[in-house]
Coordinates of C-alpha atoms in Angstrom, one line a residue:
X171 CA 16.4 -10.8 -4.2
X172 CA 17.9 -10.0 -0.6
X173 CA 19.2 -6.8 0.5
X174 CA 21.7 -6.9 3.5
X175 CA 21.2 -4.4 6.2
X176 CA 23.1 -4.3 9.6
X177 CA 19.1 -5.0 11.4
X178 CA 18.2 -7.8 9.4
X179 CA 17.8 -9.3 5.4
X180 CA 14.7 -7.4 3.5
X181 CA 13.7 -9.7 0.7
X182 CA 12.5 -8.0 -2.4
X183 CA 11.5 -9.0 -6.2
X184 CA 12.0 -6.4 -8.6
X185 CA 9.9 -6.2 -12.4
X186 CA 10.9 -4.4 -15.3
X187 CA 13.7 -1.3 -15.9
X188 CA 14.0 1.9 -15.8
X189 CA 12.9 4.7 -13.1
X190 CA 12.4 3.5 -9.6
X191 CA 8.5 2.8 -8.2
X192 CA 9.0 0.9 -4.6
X193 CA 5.8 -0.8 -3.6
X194 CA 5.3 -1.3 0.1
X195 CA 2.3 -4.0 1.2
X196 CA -0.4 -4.0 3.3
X197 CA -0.3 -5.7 7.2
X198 CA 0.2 -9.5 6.6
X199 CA 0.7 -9.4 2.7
X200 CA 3.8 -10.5 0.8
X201 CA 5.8 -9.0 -1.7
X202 CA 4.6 -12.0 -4.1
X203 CA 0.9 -11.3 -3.2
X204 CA 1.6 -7.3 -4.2
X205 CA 2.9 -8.1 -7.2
X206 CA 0.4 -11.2 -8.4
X207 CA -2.5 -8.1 -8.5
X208 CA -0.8 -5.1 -9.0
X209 CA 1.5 -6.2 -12.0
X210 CA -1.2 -6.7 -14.1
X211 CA -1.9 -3.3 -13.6
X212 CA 1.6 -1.9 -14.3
X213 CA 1.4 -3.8 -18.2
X214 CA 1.8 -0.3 -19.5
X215 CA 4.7 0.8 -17.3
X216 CA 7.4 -0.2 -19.4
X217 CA 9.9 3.2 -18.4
X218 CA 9.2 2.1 -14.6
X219 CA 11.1 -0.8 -12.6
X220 CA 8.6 -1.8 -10.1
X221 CA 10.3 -3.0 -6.6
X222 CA 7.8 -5.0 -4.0
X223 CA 8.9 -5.2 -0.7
X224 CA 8.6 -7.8 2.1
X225 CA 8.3 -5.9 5.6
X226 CA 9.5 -7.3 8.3
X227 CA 8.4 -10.7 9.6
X228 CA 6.8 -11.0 5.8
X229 CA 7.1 -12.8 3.3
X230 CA 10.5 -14.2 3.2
X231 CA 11.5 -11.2 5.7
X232 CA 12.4 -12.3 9.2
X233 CA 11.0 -10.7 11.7
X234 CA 13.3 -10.0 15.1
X235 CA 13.1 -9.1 18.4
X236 CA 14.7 -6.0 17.9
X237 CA 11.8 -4.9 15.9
X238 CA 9.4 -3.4 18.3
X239 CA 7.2 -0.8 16.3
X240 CA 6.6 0.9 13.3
X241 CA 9.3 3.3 13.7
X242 CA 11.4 0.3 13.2
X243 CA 10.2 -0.8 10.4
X244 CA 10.4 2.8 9.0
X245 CA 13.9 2.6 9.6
X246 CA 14.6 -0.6 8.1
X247 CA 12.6 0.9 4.8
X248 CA 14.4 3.8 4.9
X249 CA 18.2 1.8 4.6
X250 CA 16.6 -0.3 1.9
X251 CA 16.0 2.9 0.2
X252 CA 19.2 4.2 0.4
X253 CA 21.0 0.9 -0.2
X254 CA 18.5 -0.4 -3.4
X255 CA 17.1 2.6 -4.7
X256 CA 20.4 5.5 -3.6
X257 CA 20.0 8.9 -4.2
X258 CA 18.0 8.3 -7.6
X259 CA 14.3 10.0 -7.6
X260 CA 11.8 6.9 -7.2
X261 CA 7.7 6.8 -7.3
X262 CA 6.4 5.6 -4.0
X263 CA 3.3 3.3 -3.9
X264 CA 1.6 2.0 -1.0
X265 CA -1.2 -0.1 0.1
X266 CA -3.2 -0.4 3.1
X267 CA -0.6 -0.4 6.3
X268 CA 2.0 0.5 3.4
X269 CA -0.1 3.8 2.3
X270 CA 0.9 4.3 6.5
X271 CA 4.4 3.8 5.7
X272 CA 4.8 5.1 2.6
X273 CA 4.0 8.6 4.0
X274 CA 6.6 7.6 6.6
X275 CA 9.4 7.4 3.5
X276 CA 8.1 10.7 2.0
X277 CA 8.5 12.5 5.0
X278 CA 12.6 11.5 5.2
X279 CA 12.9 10.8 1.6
X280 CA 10.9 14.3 0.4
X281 CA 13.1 15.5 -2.5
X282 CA 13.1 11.9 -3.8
X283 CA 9.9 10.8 -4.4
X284 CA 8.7 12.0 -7.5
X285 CA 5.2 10.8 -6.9
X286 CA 2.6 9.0 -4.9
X287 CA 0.2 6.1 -5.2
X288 CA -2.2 5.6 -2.1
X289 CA -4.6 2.3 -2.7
X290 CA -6.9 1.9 0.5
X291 CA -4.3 3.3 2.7
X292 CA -4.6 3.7 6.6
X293 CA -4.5 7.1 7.8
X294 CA -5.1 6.2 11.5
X295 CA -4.0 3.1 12.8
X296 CA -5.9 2.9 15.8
X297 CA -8.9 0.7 14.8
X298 CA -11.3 3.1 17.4
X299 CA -10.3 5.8 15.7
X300 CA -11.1 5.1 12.6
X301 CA -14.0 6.5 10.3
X302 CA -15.3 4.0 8.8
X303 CA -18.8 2.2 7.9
X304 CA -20.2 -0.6 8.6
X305 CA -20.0 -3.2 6.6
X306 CA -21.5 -3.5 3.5
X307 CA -22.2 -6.5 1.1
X308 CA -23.6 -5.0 -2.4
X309 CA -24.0 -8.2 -4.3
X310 CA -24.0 -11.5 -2.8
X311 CA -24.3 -14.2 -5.1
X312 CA -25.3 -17.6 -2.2
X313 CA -24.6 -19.8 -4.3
X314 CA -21.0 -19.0 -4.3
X315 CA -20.9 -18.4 -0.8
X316 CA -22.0 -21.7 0.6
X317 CA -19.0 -24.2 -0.2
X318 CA -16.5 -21.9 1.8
X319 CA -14.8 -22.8 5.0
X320 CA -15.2 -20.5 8.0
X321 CA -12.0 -19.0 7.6
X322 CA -12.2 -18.2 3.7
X323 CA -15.7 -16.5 5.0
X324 CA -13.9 -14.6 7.2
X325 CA -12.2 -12.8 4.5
X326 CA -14.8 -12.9 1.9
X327 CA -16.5 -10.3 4.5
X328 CA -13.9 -7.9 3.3
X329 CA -15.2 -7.9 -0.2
X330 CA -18.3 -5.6 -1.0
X331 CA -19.3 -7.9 -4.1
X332 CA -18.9 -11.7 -3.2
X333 CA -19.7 -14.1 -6.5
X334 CA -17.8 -16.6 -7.8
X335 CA -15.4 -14.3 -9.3
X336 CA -14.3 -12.6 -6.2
X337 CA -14.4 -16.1 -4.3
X338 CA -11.7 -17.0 -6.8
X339 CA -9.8 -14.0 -6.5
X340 CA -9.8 -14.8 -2.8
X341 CA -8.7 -18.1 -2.9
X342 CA -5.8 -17.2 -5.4
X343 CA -4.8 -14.7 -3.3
X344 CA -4.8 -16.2 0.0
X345 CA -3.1 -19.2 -1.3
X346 CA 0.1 -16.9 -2.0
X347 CA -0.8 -15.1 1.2
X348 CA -0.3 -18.1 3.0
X349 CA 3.4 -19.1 1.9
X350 CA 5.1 -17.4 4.0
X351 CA 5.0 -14.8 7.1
X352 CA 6.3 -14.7 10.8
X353 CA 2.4 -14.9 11.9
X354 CA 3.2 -14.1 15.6
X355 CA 5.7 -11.7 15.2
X356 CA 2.7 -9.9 13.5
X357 CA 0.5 -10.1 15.9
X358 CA 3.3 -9.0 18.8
X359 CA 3.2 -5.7 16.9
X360 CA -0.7 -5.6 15.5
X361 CA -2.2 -6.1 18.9
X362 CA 0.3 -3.3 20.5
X363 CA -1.5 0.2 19.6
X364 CA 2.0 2.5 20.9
X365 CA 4.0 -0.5 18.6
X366 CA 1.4 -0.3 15.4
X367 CA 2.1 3.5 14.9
X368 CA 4.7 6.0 14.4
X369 CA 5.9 8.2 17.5
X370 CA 5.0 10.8 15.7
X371 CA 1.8 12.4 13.7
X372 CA 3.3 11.6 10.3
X373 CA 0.5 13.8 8.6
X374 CA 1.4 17.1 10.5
X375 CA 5.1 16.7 9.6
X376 CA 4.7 16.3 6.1
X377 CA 4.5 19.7 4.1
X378 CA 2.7 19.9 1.0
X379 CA 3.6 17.5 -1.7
X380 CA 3.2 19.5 -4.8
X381 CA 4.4 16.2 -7.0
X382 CA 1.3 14.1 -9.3
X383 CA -0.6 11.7 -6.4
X384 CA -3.4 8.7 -7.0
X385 CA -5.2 8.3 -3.8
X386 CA -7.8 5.5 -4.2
X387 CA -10.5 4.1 -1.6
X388 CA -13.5 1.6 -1.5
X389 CA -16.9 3.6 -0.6
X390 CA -18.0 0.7 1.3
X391 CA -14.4 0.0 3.1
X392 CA -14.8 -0.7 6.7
X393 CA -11.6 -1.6 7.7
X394 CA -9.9 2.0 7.1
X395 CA -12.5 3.4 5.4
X396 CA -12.1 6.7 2.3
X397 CA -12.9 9.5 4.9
X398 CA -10.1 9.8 6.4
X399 CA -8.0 9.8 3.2
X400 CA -9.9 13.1 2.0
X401 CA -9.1 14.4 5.3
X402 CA -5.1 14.7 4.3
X403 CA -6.1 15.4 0.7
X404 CA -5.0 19.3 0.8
X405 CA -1.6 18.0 1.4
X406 CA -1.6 17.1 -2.1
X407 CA -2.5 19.6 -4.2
X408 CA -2.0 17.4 -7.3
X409 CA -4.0 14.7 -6.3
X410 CA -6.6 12.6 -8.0
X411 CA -8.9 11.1 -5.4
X412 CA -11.0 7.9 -6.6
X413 CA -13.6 6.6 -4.3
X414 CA -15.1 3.5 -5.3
X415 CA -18.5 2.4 -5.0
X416 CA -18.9 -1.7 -5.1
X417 CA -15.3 -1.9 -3.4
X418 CA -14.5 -2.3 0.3
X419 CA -11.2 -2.8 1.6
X420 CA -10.0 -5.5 -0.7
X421 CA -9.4 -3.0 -4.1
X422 CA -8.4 -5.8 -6.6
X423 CA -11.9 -6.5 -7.4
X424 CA -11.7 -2.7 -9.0
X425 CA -8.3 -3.9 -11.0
X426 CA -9.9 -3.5 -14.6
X427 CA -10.9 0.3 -13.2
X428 CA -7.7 0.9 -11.4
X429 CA -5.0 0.3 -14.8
X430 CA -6.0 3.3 -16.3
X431 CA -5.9 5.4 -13.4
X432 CA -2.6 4.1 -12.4
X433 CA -0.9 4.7 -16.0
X434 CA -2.0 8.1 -16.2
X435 CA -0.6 8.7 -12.6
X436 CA 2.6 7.4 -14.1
X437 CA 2.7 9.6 -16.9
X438 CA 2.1 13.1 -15.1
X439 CA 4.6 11.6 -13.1
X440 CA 6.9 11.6 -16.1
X441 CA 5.4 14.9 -17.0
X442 CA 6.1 16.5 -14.2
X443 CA 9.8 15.1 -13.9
X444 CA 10.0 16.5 -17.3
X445 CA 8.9 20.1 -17.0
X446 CA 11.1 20.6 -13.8
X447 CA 14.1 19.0 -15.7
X448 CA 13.5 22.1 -18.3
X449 CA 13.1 24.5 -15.7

């Protein structure tokens, strides 16, 4: 689906009915890749229409020179959620560079969101400022490991436990990864540190957010680590905080772990929307 907006077209695919839960992706991923492993996990959601989003210059969303940083993309986001979502109350999930953004939306969109989903999200953009580990490979299965080409290594790094299962999890992934994607529009803003952040310290702008939150990490993530993520956690007073061990930055291979905690996030959600609807 394509939603016009005076800066450019955001492509989007939408799943289900019912109340609103946008979905923004990490750096590079599409709005196809999002939904390929996080729909799985949404089986239960039946009350919730799930919206994936393509950022700019991904997925089938142009990039453009106009777009210069993260505030812009925060902007663009923002229209789309006035223009698709309106004044309705919506859930807000994001992953990775989208946990980033999504904190962005809460903090102009604060009466709307109704609740939070955080998966692996980046807290700091600044790769130096990080806290993470070092890398860590719990299981490593050789076997499954030698046939790979130097690039499909490259990203098996990411994955705590590489076996055959995860080396097909990558390969299915990346395969949808690789349709589409305005790769050096990426990398204008990626490799920019004042472009690949807000102007502003998201985290000390936002108040509390006293609606249900599911913040999620990988024990052994090294690309934005779980640290930092409990460092905002009193911001959240109803949060559940999940770190996992055997998981780095790449959560899917924790998918079978993650559907239950993502469907009772959804219903206090719905609890919560309740109660205050009697109040």
């Amino acid at each position: 689906m394509k939603c016009e907006l005076d800066q450019l077209t955001v492509h989007y695919d939408i799943y289900g009915s019912g109340q609103p839960l946008l979905f923004l992706s990490g750096w590079t991923a599409s709005s196809a890749a999002m939904a390929h492993v996080y729909e799985p996990l949404f089986a239960d959601a039946d009350a919730w229409q799930r919206i994936y989003v393509d950022l700019p210059g991904h997925g089938h969303t142009p990039g453009s020179e106009a777009i210069r940083s993260l505030d812009d993309f925060l902007t663009i986001l923002l229209g789309f959620v006035d223009k698709v979502i309106g004044g309705r109350p919506f859930a807000l999930a994001g992953l990775s560079l989208g946990g980033y953004l999504a904190r962005g939306v809460l903090l102009h969109r604060f009466g709307q969101v109704s609740g939070l989903l955080l998966v692996a999200p980046a807290i700091v953009t600044e790769d130096a400022r990080r806290d993470v580990s070092k890398p860590t490979v719990v299981v490593c299965d050789p076997e499954a490991m030698m046939p790979l080409t130097a690039e499909e290594a490259d990203v098996m790094a990411l994955f705590t436990v590489q076996n055959a299962a995860t080396v097909g999890e990558m390969r299915a992934f990346g395969t949808i990864m690789a349709a589409a994607g305005d790769a050096a529009f990426q990398e204008r803003i990626r490799t920019d540190p004042a472009a690949y952040r807000f102007s502003f310290d998201v985290d000390a702008l936002l108040p509390v957010f006293p609606r249900p939150t599911l913040i999620i990490t990988g024990r052994q993530d090294f690309v934005v680590g779980y640290r930092d993520a409990w460092g905002i956690l009193e911001q959240y007073p109803r949060a559940t905080f999940v770190v996992f061990d055997r998981a780095g930055h790449m959560l899917e291979q924790k998918s079978a772990e993650m559907r239950p905690l993502i469907t009772e996030w959804l219903a206090r959600v719905t609890e919560y929307a309740i109660k205050k609807h009697h109040e």
